[in-house]
GROMACS .gro file of C-alpha atoms in nm:
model
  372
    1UNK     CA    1   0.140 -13.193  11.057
    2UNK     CA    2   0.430 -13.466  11.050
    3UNK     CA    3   0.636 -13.439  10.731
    4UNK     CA    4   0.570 -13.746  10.549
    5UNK     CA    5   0.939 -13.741  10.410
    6UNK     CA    6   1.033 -13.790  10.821
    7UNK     CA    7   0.904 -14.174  10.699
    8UNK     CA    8   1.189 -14.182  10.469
    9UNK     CA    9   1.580 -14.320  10.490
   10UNK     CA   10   1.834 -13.986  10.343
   11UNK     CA   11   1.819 -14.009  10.012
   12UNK     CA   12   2.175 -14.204   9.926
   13UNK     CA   13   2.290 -14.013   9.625
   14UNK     CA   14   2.375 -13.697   9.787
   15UNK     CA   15   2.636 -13.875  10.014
   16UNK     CA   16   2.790 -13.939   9.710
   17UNK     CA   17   2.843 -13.568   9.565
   18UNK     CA   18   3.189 -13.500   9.716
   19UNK     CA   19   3.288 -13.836   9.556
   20UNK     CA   20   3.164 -13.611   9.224
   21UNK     CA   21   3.344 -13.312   9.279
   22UNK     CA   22   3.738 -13.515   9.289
   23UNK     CA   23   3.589 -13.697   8.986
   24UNK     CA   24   3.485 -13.386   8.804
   25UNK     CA   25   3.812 -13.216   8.885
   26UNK     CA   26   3.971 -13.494   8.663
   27UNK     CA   27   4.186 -13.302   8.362
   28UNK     CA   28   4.021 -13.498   8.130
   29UNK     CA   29   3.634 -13.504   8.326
   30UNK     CA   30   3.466 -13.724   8.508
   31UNK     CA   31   3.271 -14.083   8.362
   32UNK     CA   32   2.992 -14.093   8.576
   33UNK     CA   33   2.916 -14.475   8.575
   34UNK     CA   34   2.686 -14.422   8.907
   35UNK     CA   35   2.329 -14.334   8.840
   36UNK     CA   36   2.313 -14.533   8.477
   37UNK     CA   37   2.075 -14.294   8.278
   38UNK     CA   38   2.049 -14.350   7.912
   39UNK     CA   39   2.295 -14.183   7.704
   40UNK     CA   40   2.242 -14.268   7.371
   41UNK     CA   41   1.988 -14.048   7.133
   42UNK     CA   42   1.585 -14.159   7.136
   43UNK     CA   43   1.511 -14.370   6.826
   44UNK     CA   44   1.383 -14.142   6.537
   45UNK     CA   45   1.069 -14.324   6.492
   46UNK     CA   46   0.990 -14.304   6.864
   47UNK     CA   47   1.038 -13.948   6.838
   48UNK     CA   48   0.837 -13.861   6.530
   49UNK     CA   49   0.555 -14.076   6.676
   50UNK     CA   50   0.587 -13.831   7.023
   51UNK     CA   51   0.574 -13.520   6.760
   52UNK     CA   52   0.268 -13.632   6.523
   53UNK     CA   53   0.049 -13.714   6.871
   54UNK     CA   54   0.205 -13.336   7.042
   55UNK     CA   55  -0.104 -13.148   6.892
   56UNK     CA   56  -0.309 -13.329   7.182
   57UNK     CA   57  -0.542 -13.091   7.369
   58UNK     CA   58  -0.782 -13.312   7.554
   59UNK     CA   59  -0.744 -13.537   7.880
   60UNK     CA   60  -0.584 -13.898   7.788
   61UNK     CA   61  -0.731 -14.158   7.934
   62UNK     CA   62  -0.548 -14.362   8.247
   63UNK     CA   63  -0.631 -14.717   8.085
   64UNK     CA   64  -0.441 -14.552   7.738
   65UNK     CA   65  -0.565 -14.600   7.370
   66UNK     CA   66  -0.697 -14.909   7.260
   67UNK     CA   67  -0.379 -14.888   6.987
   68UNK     CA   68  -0.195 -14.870   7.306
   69UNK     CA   69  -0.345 -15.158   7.473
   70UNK     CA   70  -0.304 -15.378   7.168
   71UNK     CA   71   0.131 -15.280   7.198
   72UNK     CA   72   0.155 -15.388   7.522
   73UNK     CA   73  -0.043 -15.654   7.534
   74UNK     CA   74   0.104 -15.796   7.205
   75UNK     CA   75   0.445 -15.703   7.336
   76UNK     CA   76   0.383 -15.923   7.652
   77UNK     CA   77   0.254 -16.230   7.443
   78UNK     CA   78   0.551 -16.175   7.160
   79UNK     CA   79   0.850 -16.116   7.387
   80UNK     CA   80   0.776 -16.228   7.746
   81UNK     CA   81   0.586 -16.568   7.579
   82UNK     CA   82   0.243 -16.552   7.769
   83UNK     CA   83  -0.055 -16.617   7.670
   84UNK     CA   84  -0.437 -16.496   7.629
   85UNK     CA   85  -0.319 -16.196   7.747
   86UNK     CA   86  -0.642 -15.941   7.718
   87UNK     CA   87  -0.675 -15.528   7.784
   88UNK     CA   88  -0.786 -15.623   8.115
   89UNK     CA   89  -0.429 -15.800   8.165
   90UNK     CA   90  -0.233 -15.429   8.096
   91UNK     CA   91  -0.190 -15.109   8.255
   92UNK     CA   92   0.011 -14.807   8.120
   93UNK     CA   93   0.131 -14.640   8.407
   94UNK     CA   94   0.353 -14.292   8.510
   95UNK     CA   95   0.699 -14.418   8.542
   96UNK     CA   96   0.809 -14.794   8.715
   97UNK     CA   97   0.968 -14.610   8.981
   98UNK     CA   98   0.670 -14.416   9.036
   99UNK     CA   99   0.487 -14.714   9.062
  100UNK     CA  100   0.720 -14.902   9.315
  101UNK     CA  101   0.660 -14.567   9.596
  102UNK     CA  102   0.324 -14.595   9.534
  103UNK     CA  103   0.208 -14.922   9.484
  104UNK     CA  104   0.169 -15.007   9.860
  105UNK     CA  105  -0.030 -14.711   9.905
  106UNK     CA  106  -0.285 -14.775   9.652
  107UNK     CA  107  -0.322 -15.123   9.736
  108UNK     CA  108  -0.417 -15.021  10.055
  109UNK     CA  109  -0.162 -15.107  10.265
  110UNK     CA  110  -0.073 -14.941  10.604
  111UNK     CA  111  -0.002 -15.011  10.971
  112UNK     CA  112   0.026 -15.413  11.008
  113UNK     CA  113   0.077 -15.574  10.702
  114UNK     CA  114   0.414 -15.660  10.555
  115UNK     CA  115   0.635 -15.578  10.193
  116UNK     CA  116   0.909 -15.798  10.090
  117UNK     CA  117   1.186 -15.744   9.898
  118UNK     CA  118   1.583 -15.836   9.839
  119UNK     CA  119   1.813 -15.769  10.074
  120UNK     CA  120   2.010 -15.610   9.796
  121UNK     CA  121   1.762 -15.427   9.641
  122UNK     CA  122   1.673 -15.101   9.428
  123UNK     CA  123   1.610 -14.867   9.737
  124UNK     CA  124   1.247 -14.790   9.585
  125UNK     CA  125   1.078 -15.092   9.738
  126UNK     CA  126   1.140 -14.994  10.091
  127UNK     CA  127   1.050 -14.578  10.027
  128UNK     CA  128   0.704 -14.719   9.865
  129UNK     CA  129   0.634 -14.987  10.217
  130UNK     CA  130   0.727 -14.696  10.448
  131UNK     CA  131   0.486 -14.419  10.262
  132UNK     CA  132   0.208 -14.628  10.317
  133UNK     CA  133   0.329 -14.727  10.714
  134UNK     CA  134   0.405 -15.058  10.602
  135UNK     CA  135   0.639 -15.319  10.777
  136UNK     CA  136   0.921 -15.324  10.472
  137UNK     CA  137   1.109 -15.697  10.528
  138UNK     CA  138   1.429 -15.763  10.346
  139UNK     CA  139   1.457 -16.125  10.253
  140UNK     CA  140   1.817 -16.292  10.118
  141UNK     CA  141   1.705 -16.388   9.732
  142UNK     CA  142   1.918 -16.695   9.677
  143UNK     CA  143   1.808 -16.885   9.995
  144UNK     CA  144   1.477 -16.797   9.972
  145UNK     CA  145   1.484 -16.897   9.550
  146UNK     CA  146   1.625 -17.215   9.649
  147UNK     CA  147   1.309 -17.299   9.889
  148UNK     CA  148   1.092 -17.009   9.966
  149UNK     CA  149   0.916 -17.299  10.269
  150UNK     CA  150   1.250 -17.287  10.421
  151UNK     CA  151   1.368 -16.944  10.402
  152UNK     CA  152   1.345 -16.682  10.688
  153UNK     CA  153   1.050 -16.514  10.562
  154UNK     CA  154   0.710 -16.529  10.770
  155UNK     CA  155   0.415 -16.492  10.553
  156UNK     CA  156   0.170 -16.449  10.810
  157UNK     CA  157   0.099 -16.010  10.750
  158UNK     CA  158   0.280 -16.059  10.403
  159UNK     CA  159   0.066 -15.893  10.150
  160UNK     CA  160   0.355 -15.762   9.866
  161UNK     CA  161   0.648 -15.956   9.785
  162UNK     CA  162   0.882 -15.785   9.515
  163UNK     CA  163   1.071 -15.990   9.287
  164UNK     CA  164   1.332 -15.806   9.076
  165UNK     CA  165   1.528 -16.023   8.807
  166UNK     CA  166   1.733 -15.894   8.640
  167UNK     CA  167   1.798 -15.726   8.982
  168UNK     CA  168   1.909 -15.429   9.018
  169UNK     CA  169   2.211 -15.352   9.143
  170UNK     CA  170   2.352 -15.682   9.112
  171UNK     CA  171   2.258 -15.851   8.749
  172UNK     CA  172   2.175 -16.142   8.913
  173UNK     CA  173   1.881 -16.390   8.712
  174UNK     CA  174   1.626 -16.596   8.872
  175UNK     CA  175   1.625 -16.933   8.737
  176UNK     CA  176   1.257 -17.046   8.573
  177UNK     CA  177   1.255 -17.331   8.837
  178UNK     CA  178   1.318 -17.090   9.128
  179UNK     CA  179   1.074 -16.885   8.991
  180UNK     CA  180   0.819 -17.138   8.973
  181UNK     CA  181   0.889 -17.214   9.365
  182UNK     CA  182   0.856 -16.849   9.429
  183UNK     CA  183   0.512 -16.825   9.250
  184UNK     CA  184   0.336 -17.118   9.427
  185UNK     CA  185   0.478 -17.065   9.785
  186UNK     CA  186   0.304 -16.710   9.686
  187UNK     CA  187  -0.015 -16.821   9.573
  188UNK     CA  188  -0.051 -17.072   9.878
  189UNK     CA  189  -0.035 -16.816  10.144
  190UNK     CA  190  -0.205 -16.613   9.974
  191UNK     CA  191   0.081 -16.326   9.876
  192UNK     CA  192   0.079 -16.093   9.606
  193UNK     CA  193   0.347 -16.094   9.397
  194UNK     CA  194   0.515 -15.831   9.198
  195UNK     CA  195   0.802 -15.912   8.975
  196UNK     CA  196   1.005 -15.565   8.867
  197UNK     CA  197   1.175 -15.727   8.542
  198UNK     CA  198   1.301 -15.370   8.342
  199UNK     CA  199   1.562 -15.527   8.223
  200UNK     CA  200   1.463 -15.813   8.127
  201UNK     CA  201   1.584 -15.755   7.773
  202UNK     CA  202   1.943 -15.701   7.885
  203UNK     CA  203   2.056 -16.072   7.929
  204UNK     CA  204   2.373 -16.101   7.854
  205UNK     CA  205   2.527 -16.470   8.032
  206UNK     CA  206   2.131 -16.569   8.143
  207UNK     CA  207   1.789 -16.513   7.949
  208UNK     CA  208   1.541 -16.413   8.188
  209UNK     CA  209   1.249 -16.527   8.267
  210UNK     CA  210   0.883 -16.349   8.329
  211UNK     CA  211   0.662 -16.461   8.609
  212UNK     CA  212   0.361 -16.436   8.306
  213UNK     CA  213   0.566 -16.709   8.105
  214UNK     CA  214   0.326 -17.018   8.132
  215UNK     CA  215   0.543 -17.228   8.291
  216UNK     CA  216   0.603 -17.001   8.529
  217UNK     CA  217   0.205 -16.916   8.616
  218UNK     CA  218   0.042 -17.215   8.477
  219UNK     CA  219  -0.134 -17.054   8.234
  220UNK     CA  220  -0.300 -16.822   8.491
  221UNK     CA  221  -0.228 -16.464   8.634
  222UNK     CA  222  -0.380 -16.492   8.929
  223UNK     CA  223  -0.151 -16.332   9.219
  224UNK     CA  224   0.136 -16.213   8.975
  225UNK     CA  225   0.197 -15.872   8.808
  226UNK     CA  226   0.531 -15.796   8.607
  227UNK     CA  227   0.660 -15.402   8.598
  228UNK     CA  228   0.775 -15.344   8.245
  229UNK     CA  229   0.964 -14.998   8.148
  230UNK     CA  230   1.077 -14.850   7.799
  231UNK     CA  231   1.364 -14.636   7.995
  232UNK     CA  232   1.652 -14.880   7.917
  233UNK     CA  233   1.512 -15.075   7.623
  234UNK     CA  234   1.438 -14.781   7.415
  235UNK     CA  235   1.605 -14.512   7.597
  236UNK     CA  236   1.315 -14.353   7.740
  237UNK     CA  237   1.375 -14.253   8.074
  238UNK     CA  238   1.327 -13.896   7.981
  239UNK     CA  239   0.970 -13.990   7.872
  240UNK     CA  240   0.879 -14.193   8.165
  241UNK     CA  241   0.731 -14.490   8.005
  242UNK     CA  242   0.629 -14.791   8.212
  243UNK     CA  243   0.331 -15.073   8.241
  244UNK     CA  244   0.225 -15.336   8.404
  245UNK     CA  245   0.094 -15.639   8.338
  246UNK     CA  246  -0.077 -15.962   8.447
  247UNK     CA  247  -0.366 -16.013   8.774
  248UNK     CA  248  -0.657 -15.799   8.594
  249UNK     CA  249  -0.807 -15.795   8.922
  250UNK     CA  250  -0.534 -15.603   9.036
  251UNK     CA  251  -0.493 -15.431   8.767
  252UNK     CA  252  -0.871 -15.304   8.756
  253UNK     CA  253  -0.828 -15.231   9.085
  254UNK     CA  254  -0.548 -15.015   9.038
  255UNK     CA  255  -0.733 -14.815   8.690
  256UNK     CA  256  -1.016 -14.748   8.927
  257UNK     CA  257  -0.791 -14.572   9.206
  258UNK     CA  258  -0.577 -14.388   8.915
  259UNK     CA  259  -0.913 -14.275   8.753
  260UNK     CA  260  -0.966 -14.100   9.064
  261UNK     CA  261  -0.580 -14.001   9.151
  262UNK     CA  262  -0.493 -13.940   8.787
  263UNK     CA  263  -0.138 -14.026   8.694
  264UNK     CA  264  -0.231 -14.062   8.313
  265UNK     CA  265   0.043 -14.138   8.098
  266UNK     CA  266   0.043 -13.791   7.846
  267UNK     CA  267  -0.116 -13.872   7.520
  268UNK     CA  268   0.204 -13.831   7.320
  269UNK     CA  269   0.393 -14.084   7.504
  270UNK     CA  270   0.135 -14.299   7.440
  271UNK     CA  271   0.165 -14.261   7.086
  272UNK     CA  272   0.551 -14.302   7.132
  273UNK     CA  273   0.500 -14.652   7.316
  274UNK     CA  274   0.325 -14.788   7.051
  275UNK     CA  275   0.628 -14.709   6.806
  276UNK     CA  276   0.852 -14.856   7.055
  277UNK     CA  277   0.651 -15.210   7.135
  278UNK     CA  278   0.645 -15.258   6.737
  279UNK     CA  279   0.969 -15.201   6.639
  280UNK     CA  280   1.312 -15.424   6.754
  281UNK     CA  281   1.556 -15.325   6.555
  282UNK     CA  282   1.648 -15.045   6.776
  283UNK     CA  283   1.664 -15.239   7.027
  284UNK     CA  284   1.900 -15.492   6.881
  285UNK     CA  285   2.126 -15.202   6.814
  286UNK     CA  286   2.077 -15.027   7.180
  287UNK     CA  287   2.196 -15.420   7.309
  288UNK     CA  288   2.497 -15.426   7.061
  289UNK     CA  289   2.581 -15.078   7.201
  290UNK     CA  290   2.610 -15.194   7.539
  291UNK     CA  291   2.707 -15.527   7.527
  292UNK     CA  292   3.060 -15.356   7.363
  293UNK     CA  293   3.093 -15.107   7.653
  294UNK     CA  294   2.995 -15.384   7.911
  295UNK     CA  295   3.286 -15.611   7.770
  296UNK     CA  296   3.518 -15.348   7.749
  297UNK     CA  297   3.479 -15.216   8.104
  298UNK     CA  298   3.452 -15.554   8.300
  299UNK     CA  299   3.789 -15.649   8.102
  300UNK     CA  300   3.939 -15.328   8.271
  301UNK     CA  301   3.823 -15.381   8.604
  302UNK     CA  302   3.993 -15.724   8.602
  303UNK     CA  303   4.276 -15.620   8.512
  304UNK     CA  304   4.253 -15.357   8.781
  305UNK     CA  305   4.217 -15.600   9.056
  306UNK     CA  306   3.827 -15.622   9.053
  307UNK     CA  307   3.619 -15.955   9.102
  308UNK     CA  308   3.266 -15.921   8.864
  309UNK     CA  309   2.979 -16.141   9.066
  310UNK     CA  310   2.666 -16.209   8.927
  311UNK     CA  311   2.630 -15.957   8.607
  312UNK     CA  312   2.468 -16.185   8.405
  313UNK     CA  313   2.220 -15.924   8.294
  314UNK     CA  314   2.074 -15.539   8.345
  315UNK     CA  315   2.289 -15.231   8.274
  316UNK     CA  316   2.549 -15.305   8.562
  317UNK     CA  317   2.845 -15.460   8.665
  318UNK     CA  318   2.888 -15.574   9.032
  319UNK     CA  319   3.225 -15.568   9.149
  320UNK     CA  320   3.478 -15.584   9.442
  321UNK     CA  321   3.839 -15.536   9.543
  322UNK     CA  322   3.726 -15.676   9.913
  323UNK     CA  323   3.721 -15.377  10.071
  324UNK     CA  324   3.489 -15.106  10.230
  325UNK     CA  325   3.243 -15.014   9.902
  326UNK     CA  326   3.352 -14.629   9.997
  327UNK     CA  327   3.691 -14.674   9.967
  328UNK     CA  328   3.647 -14.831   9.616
  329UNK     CA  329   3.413 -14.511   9.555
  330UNK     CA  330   3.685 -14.310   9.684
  331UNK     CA  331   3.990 -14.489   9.466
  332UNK     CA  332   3.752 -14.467   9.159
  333UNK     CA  333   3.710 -14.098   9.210
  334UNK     CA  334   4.069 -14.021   9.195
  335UNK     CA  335   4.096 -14.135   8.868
  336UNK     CA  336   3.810 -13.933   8.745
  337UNK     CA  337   3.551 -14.238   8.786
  338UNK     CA  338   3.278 -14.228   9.002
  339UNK     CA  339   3.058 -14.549   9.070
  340UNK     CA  340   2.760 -14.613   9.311
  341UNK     CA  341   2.885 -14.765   9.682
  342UNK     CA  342   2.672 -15.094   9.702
  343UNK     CA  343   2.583 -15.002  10.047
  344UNK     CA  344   2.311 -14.778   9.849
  345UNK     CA  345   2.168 -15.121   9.784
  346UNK     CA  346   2.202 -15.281  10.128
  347UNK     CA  347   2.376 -15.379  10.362
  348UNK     CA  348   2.464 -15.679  10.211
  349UNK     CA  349   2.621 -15.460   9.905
  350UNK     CA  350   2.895 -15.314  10.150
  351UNK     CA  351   3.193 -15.436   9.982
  352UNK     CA  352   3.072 -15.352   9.633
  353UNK     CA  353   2.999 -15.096   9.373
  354UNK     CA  354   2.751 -15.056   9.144
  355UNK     CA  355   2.939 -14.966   8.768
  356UNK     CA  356   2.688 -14.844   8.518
  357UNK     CA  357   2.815 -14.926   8.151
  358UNK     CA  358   2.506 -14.625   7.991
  359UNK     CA  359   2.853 -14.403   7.925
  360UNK     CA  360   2.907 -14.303   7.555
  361UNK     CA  361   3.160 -14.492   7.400
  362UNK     CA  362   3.427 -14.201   7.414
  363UNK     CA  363   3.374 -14.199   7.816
  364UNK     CA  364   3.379 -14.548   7.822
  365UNK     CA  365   3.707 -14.546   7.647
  366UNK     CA  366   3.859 -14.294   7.891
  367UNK     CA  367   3.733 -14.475   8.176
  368UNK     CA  368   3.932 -14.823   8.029
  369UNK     CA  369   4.264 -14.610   7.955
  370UNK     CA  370   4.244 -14.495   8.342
  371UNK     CA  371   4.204 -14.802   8.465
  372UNK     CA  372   4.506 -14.958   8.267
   0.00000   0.00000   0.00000
């Protein structure tokens, strides 16, 4: 039997463990600013909502609660500004990143037809076209924003196109106009769109936009989905809370495969998700905690000879010195600092890195005083 991981690129983040090790051996310890996990304690009335649902014996169901239902779907209408959205228009799922490596699969996807993403892209969108034998096509995001007819991307086979703003690695925002081009070039040839927006409440010099705003769909979800996690909002990566919203066609489809497959979101986090959708004042504080180490750190890196591009949203900072991404990597290490090479991302990302502000404020700190 062929191993299915044969299907797979190396998975990038153990090139980057020797980069670690001369980081770690720092006298004062590394700041890992590469992966960009949550730091920062859950909010206490996420996690007394987790500990009054723990005493939960029986089998959740893989649609959720109907209390859970009502979150997300008022959370879309409240915070992403569409409309009319019903039950039939949510999904709580396992995980977005569990999603993105399977979502080709349970679509149905294999041998023939195509998935689109960005060229610079979280690496997540190819791993889920090649599990399910898919063609995986990289497509550049700015040309094809600025007029998907003329852009180098063939729909004929194309049956997933990802959109992912704020994008991951770069910050970068799509543009409600470009997004409207995007959505009807979609919708004429007949493409399924899916728009990863996780961090869509991290604008910082942008406010992004959803595919399910109504000037964006026209008042209709036909064709468009939007991937929705509570890992960076609410600091729940450890609980692995996600959803997805819009096309309840799609979506019904995809709560009749789960029923059969499982992946159930666990009861408790279900109960924690609700606590999170109605409540923003942790939020507000989570933003104010990184928008001070995100101004702190892209002052340093200036001052160390970095250029910031794009960044106008999402966790990161994308920056160069104009030089091979692993030398960067490399020179970061050396001062205790280790980053993520933007070749991780693409090819396109090869004279980059990928500088996660999710560091407490003390290893933020440290990590400014180095680079001074």
């Amino acid at each position: 039997m062929p191993a299915v991981s044969s299907r797979l690129p190396a998975f990038p983040w153990d090139k980057l463990e020797p980069y670690k090790a001369t980081a770690a051996a720092h006298p004062d310890g590394i700041v890992d600013l590469s992966v960009g996990t949550p730091v920062d304690p859950v909010p206490e009335l996420i996690q007394k909502a987790l500990v009054a649902a723990a005493d939960s014996p029986g089998y959740p169901t893989v649609w959720g609660t109907a209390e859970l239902r009502n979150a997300l779907a008022g959370w879309v209408e409240r915070r992403l500004g569409a409309v009319d959205v019903a039950h039939t228009n949510v999904l709580p799922v396992v995980g977005s990143k569990e999603l993105v490596a399977w979502l080709p699969t349970q679509l149905g996807l294999g041998p023939g037809d195509k998935v689109a993403y960005p060229r610079l892209a979280y690496p997540t969108y190819e791993v889920g076209a090649r599990l399910a034998r898919a063609e995986a096509v990289a497509y550049d995001t700015a040309t094809f924003a600025a007029d998907p007819a003329g852009a180098d991307l063939d729909p004929s086979g194309l049956k997933l196109l990802w959109l992912n703003s704020p994008s991951n690695p770069t910050g970068g925002v799509l543009a409600k106009d470009e997004l409207i081009r995007i959505v009807a070039w979609a919708r004429e040839h007949g493409v399924l769109v899916f728009s990863d927006e996780c961090y869509v409440e991290l604008g910082w010099e942008a406010e992004p936009v959803s595919v399910l705003h109504p000037d964006v769909c026209g008042g209709t979800y036909e064709g468009v989905v939007a991937v929705h996690s509570l890992s960076k909002r609410s600091n729940l990566a450890g609980y692995r809370a996600a959803f997805v919203a819009g096309d309840e066609a799609v979506l019904g489809e995809l709560l009749q495969i789960r029923k059969h497959g499982g992946m159930m979101t666990p009861a408790p986090v279900q109960a924690a998700t609700v606590a999170a959708l109605g409540d923003d004042t942790h939020v507000t504080e989570q933003r104010a905690r990184y928008a001070a180490r995100r101004a702190a750190l892209r002052t340093a890196l200036e001052g160390h000879g970095f250029r910031i591009e794009h960044s106008e949203a999402s966790l990161y900072l994308w920056a160069t010195r104009d030089e091979p991404c692993w030398e960067t990597v490399a020179h970061l290490a050396e001062l205790g600092i280790l980053v993520a090479p933007g070749d991780f991302y693409g090819t396109a990302g090869e004279s980059f890195v990928r500088v996660a502000f999710t560091a407490t404020d003390e290893r933020v700190e440290a990590a400014v005083k180095r680079l001074g």
